[in-house]
Short mmCIF file of C-alpha atoms in Angstrom, two decimals:
data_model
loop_
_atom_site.label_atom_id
_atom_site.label_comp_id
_atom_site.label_asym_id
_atom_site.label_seq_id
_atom_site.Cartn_x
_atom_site.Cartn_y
_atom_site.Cartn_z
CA UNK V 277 0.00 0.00 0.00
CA UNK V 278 1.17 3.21 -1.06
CA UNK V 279 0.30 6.20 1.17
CA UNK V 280 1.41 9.98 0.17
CA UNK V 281 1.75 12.40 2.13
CA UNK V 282 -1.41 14.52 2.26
CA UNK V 283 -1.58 16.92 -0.13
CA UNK V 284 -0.90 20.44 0.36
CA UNK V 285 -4.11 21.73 2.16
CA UNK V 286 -5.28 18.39 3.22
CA UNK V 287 -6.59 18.60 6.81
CA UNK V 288 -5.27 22.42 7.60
CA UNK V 289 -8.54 24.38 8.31
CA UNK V 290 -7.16 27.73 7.78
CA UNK V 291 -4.54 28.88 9.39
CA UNK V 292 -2.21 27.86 12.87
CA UNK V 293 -2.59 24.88 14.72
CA UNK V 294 -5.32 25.71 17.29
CA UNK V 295 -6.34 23.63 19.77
CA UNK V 296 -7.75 26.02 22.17
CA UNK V 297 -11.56 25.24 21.47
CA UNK V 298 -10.55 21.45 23.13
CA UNK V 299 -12.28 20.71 26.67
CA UNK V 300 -9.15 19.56 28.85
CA UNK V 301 -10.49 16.22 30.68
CA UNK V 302 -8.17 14.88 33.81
CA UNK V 303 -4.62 12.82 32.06
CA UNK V 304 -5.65 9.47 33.14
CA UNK V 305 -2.93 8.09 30.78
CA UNK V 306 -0.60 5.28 32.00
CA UNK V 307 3.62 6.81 31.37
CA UNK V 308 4.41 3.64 30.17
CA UNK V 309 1.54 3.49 26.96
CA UNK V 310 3.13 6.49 26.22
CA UNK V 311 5.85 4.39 24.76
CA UNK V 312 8.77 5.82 22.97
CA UNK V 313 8.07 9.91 24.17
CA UNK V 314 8.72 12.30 21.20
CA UNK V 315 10.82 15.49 21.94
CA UNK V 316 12.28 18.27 20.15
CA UNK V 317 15.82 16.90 20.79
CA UNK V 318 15.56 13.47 19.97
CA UNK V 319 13.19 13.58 16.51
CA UNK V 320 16.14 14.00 14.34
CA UNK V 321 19.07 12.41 16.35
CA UNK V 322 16.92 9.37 17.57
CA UNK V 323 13.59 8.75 16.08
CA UNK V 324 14.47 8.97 12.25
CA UNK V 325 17.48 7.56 11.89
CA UNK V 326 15.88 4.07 14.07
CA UNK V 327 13.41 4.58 10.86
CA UNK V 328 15.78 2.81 8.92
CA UNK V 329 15.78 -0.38 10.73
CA UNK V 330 12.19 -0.72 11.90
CA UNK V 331 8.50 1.30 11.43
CA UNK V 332 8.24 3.94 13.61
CA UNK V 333 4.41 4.89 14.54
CA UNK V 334 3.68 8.18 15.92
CA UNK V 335 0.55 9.03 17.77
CA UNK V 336 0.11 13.05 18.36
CA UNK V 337 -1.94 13.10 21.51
CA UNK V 338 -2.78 16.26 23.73
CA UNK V 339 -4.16 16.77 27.33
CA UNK V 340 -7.11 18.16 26.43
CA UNK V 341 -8.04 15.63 23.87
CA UNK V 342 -9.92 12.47 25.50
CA UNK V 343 -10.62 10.44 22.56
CA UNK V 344 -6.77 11.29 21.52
CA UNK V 345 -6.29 9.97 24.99
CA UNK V 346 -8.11 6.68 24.29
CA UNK V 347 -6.24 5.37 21.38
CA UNK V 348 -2.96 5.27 23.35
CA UNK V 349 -3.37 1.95 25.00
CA UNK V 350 -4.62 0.84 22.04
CA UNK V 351 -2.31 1.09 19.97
CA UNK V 352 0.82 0.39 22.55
CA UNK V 353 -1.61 -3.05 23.20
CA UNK V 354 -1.50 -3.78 19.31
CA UNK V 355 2.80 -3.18 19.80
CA UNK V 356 2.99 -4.64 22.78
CA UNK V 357 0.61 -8.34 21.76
CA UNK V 358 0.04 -8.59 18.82
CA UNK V 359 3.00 -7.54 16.71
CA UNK V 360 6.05 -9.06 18.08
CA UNK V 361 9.06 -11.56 17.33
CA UNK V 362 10.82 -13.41 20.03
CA UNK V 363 8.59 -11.45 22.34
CA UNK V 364 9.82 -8.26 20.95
CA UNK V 365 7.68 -6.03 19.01
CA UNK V 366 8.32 -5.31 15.21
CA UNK V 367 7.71 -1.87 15.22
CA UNK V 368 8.11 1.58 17.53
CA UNK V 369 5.15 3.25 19.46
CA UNK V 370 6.36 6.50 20.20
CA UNK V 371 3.86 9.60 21.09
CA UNK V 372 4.01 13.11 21.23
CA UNK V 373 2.02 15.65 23.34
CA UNK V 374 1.92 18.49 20.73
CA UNK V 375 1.41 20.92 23.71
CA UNK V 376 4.40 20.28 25.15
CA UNK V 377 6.47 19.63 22.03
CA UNK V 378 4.95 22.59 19.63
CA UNK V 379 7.89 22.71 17.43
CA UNK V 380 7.75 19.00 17.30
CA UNK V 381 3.97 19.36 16.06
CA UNK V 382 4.86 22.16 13.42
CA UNK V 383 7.40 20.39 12.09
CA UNK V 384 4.83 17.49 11.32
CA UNK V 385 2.03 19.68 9.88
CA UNK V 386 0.02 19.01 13.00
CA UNK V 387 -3.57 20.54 12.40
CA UNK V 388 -6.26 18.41 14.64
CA UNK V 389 -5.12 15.34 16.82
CA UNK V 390 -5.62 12.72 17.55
CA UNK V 391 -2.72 12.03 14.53
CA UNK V 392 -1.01 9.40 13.70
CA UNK V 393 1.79 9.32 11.44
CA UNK V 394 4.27 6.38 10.52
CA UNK V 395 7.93 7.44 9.70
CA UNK V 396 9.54 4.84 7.32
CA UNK V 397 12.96 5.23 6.31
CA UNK V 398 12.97 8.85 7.78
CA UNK V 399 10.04 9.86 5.42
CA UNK V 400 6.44 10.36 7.14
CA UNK V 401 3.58 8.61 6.21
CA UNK V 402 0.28 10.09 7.40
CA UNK V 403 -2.20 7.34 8.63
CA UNK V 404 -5.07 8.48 10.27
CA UNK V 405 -6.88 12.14 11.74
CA UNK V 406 -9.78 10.98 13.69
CA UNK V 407 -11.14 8.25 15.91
CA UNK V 408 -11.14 4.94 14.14
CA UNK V 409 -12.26 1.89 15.71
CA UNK V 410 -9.75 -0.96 16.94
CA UNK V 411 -10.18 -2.75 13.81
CA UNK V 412 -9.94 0.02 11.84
CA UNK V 413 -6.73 1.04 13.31
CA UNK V 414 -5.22 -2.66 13.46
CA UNK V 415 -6.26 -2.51 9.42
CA UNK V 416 -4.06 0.50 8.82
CA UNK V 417 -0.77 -0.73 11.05
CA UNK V 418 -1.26 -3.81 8.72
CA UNK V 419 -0.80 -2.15 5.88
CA UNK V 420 1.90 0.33 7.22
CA UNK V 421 3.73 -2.95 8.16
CA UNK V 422 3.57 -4.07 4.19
CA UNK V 423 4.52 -1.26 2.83
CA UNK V 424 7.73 -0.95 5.06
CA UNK V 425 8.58 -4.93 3.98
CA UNK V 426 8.39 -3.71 0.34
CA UNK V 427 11.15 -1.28 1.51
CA UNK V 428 13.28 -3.61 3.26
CA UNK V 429 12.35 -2.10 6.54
CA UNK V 430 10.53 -4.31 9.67
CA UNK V 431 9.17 -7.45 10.07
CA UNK V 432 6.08 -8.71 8.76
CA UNK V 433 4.31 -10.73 11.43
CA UNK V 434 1.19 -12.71 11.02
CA UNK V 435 -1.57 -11.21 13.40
CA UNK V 436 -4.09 -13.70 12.17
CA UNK V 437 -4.85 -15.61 15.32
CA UNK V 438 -5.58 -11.61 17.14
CA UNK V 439 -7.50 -10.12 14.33
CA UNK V 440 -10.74 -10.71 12.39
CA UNK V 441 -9.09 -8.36 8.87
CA UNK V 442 -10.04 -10.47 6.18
CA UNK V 443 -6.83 -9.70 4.87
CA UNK V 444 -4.13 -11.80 5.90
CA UNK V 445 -0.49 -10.33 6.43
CA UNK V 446 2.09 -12.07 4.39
CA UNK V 447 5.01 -13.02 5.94
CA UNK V 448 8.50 -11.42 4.42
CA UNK V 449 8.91 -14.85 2.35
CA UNK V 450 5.59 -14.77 0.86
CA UNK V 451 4.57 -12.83 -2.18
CA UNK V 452 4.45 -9.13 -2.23
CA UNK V 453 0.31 -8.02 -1.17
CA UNK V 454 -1.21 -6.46 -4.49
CA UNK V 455 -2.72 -2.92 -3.61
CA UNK V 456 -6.17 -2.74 -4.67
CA UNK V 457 -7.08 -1.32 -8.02
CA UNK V 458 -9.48 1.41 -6.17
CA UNK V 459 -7.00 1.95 -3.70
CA UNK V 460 -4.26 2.71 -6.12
CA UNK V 461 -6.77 5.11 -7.99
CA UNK V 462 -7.09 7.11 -4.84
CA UNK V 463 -3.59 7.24 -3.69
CA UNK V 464 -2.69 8.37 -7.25
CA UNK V 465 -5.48 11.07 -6.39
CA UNK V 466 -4.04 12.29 -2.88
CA UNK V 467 -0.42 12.51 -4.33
CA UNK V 468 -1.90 14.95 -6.71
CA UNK V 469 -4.42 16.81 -4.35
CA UNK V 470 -7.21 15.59 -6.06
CA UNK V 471 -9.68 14.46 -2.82
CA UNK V 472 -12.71 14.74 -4.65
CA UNK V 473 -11.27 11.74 -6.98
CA UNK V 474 -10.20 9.80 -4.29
CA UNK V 475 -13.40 10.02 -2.57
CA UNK V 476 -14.86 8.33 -5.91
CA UNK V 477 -12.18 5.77 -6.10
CA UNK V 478 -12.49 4.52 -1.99
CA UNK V 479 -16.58 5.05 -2.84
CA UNK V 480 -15.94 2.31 -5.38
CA UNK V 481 -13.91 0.20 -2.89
CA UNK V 482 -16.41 0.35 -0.84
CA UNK V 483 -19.17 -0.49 -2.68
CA UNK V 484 -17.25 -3.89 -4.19
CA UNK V 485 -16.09 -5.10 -0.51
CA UNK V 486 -18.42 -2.98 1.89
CA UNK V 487 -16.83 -5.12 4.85
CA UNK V 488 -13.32 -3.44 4.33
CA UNK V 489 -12.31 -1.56 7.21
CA UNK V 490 -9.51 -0.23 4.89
CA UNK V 491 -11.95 1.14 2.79
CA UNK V 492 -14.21 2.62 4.82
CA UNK V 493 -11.77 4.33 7.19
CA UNK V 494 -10.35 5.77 3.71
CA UNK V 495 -13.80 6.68 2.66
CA UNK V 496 -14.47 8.79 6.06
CA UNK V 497 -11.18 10.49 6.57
CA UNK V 498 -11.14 11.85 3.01
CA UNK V 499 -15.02 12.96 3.55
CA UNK V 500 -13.98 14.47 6.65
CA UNK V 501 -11.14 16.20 4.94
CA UNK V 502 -13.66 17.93 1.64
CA UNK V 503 -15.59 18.93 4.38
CA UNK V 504 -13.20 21.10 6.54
CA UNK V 505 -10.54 21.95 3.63
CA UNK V 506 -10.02 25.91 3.88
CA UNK V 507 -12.07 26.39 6.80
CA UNK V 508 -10.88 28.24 10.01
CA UNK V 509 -12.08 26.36 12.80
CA UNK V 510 -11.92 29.27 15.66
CA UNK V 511 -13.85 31.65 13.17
CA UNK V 512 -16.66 28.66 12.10
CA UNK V 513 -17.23 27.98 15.55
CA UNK V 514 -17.36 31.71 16.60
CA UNK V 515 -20.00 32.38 14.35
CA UNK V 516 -22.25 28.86 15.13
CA UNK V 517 -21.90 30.04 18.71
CA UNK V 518 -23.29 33.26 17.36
CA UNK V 519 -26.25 31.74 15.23
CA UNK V 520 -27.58 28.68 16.63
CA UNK V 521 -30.41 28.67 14.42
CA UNK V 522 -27.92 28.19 11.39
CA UNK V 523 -27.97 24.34 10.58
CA UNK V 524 -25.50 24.56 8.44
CA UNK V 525 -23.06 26.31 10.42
CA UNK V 526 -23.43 23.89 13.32
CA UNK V 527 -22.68 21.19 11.14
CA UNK V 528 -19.68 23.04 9.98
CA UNK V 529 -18.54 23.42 13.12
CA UNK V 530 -19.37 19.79 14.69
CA UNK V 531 -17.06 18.99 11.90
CA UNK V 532 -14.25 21.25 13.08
CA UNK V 533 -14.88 19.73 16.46
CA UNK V 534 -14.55 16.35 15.82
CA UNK V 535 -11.55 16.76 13.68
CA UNK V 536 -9.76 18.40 16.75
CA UNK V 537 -10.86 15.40 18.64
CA UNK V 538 -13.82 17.14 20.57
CA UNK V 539 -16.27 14.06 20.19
CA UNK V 540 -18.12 15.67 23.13
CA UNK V 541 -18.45 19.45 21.84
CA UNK V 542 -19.58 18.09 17.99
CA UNK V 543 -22.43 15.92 19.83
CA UNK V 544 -23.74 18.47 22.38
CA UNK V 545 -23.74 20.90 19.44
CA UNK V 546 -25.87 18.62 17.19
CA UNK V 547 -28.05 17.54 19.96
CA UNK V 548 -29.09 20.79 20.94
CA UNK V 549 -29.70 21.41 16.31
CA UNK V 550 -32.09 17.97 17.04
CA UNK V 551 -33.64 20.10 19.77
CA UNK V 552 -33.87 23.06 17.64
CA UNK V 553 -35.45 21.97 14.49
CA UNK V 554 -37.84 20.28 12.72
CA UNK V 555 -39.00 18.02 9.49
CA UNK V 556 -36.24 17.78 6.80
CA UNK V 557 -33.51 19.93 8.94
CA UNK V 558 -34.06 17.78 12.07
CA UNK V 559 -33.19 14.48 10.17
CA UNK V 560 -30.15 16.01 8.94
CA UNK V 561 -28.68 16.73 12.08
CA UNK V 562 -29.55 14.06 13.48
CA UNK V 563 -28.03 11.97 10.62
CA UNK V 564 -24.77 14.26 10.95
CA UNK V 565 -24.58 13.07 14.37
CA UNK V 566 -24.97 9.46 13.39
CA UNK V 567 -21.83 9.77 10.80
CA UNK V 568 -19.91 11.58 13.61
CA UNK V 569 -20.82 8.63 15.71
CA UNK V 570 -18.74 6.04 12.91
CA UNK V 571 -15.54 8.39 13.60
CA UNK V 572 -15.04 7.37 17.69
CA UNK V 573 -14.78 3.59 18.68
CA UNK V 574 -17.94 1.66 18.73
CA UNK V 575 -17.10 0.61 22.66
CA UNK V 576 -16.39 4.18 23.82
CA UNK V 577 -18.65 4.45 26.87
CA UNK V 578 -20.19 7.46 26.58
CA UNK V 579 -21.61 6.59 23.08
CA UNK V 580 -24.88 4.93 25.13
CA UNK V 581 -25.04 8.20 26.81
CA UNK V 582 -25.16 10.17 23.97
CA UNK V 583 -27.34 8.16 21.85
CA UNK V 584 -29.64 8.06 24.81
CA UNK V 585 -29.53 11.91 24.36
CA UNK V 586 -30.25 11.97 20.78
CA UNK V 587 -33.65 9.56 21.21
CA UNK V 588 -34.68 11.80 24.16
CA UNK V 589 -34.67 15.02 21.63
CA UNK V 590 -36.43 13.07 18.82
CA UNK V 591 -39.33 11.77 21.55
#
């Protein structure tokens, strides 16, 4: 699998990195999921050059960001279990708070977290800007992990017996795995900024193998991405704070929230749209907070809540 790094514009709503809209929840994070800690200092002198000998996967986490939060022992789990040799694991976990380490952050194009980012052969590899589910996320390391063996860098280990991806990883002796015609339609499509093409080409994925998680985490980051391309979050969500009555505008800016990882802000905000309208306008926020609901993990606990929420402003 081939994966660009986002085109120019991709994921930058407007201008500076701004995370200032984020609700700051109490770090409940275990140090030692943090796993290899990102700084300033050891980036270049560290962190790339061990890019040559194995994967390196970055997740861009900050304090106020629960759901950025929640993917941490994830995805040190995944390291830790289920991708290992000997007991050792076949590729680095390493994290970065982007609040403490904002030169860190600029210097990977950090616009919304949670991030992650794979660094292969000192070159970074975007991965994922939202809240994927486990699978999901498992799906994409997969892939990460083949594209690095095609490069001569890593291990390929075969996560079989731990996963449920249809897709089988190949061990280093086996054949190279062929990328998928739509897929290679829609990477060809990123490298040259074209998103509205590869929304068509992962909408054909899709539509052949509906059960790939591959092709439906594609499918909602790049919708995600047409959605909030050009837009400044702090002035969309000024002005739906302004004009609550302005469907649109909340919807705009439940977007912004969610792609800064503010799963609770983008619900409360469509709820209280639900609340507000009726016929036609009603269903689509409510449907808009159904989509938002695919981007977090379908065992995040305060999904009941929240759907709970959304039937009690419907009846």
């Amino acid at each position: 699998m081939t994966l660009p790094p986002l085109p120019k514009g991709m994921g930058a709503m407007g201008g500076a990195f701004d995370l200032s809209s984020l609700r700051k929840p109490p770090l409940t994070i275990n140090p030692e999921h943090l796993g290899y800690v990102v700084t300033q200092a050891n980036l270049v002198s560290e962190l790339l050059p061990a890019s040559n000998e194995a994967i390196v996967i970055i997740l861009c986490w900050s304090a106020r960001s629960a759901q950025a939060q929640s993917l941490i022992p994830m995805i040190y789990q995944f390291n830790l279990d289920d991708y290992t040799t000997d007991g050792v694991p076949t590729w680095i976990f390493a994290t970065v708070d982007v609040d403490a380490e904002p030169a860190v952050a600029k210097a990977m194009q950090v616009k919304s977290i949670p991030l992650a980012i794979a660094i292969i052969q000192e070159q970074l590899v975007p991965l994922f800007e939202s809240i994927p589910a486990a699978e999901q996320v498992r799906a994409v390391i997969d892939k990460v992990i083949e594209l690095g063996a095609q490069k001569g860098v890593g291990t390929l280990v075969d996560t079989s017996a731990t996963t449920d991806n249809s897709s089988a990883v190949m061990t280093q002796q086996g054949s190279e795995p062929a990328l998928e015609p739509e897929e290679e339609l829609a990477m060809a499509a990123i490298e040259r900024g074209d998103l509205a093409a590869a929304k068509s080409a992962y909408e054909l994925w899709v539509k052949r193998s509906p059960g790939s998680a591959l092709a439906n985490l594609g499918l909602i980051q790049i919708e995600l991405m047409l959605r909030i391309e050009g837009l400044d979050p702090t002035e969309v969500l000024a002005k739906a704070d302004a004009i609550p009555e302005d469907l649109m505008l909340q919807i705009r800016a439940a977007d912004c929230e969610i792609a800064q990882g503010n799963f609770d802000g983008a619900a409360d905000r469509l709820i209280a749209a639900v609340k507000f309208n009726q016929g036609d306008d009603r269903k689509r926020a409510r449907d808009h907070l159904l989509l938002i609901f695919s981007m977090v993990d379908a065992d995040d606990p305060r999904l009941p809540k929240v759907r709970q929420r959304l039937a009690s402003a419907l009846f």
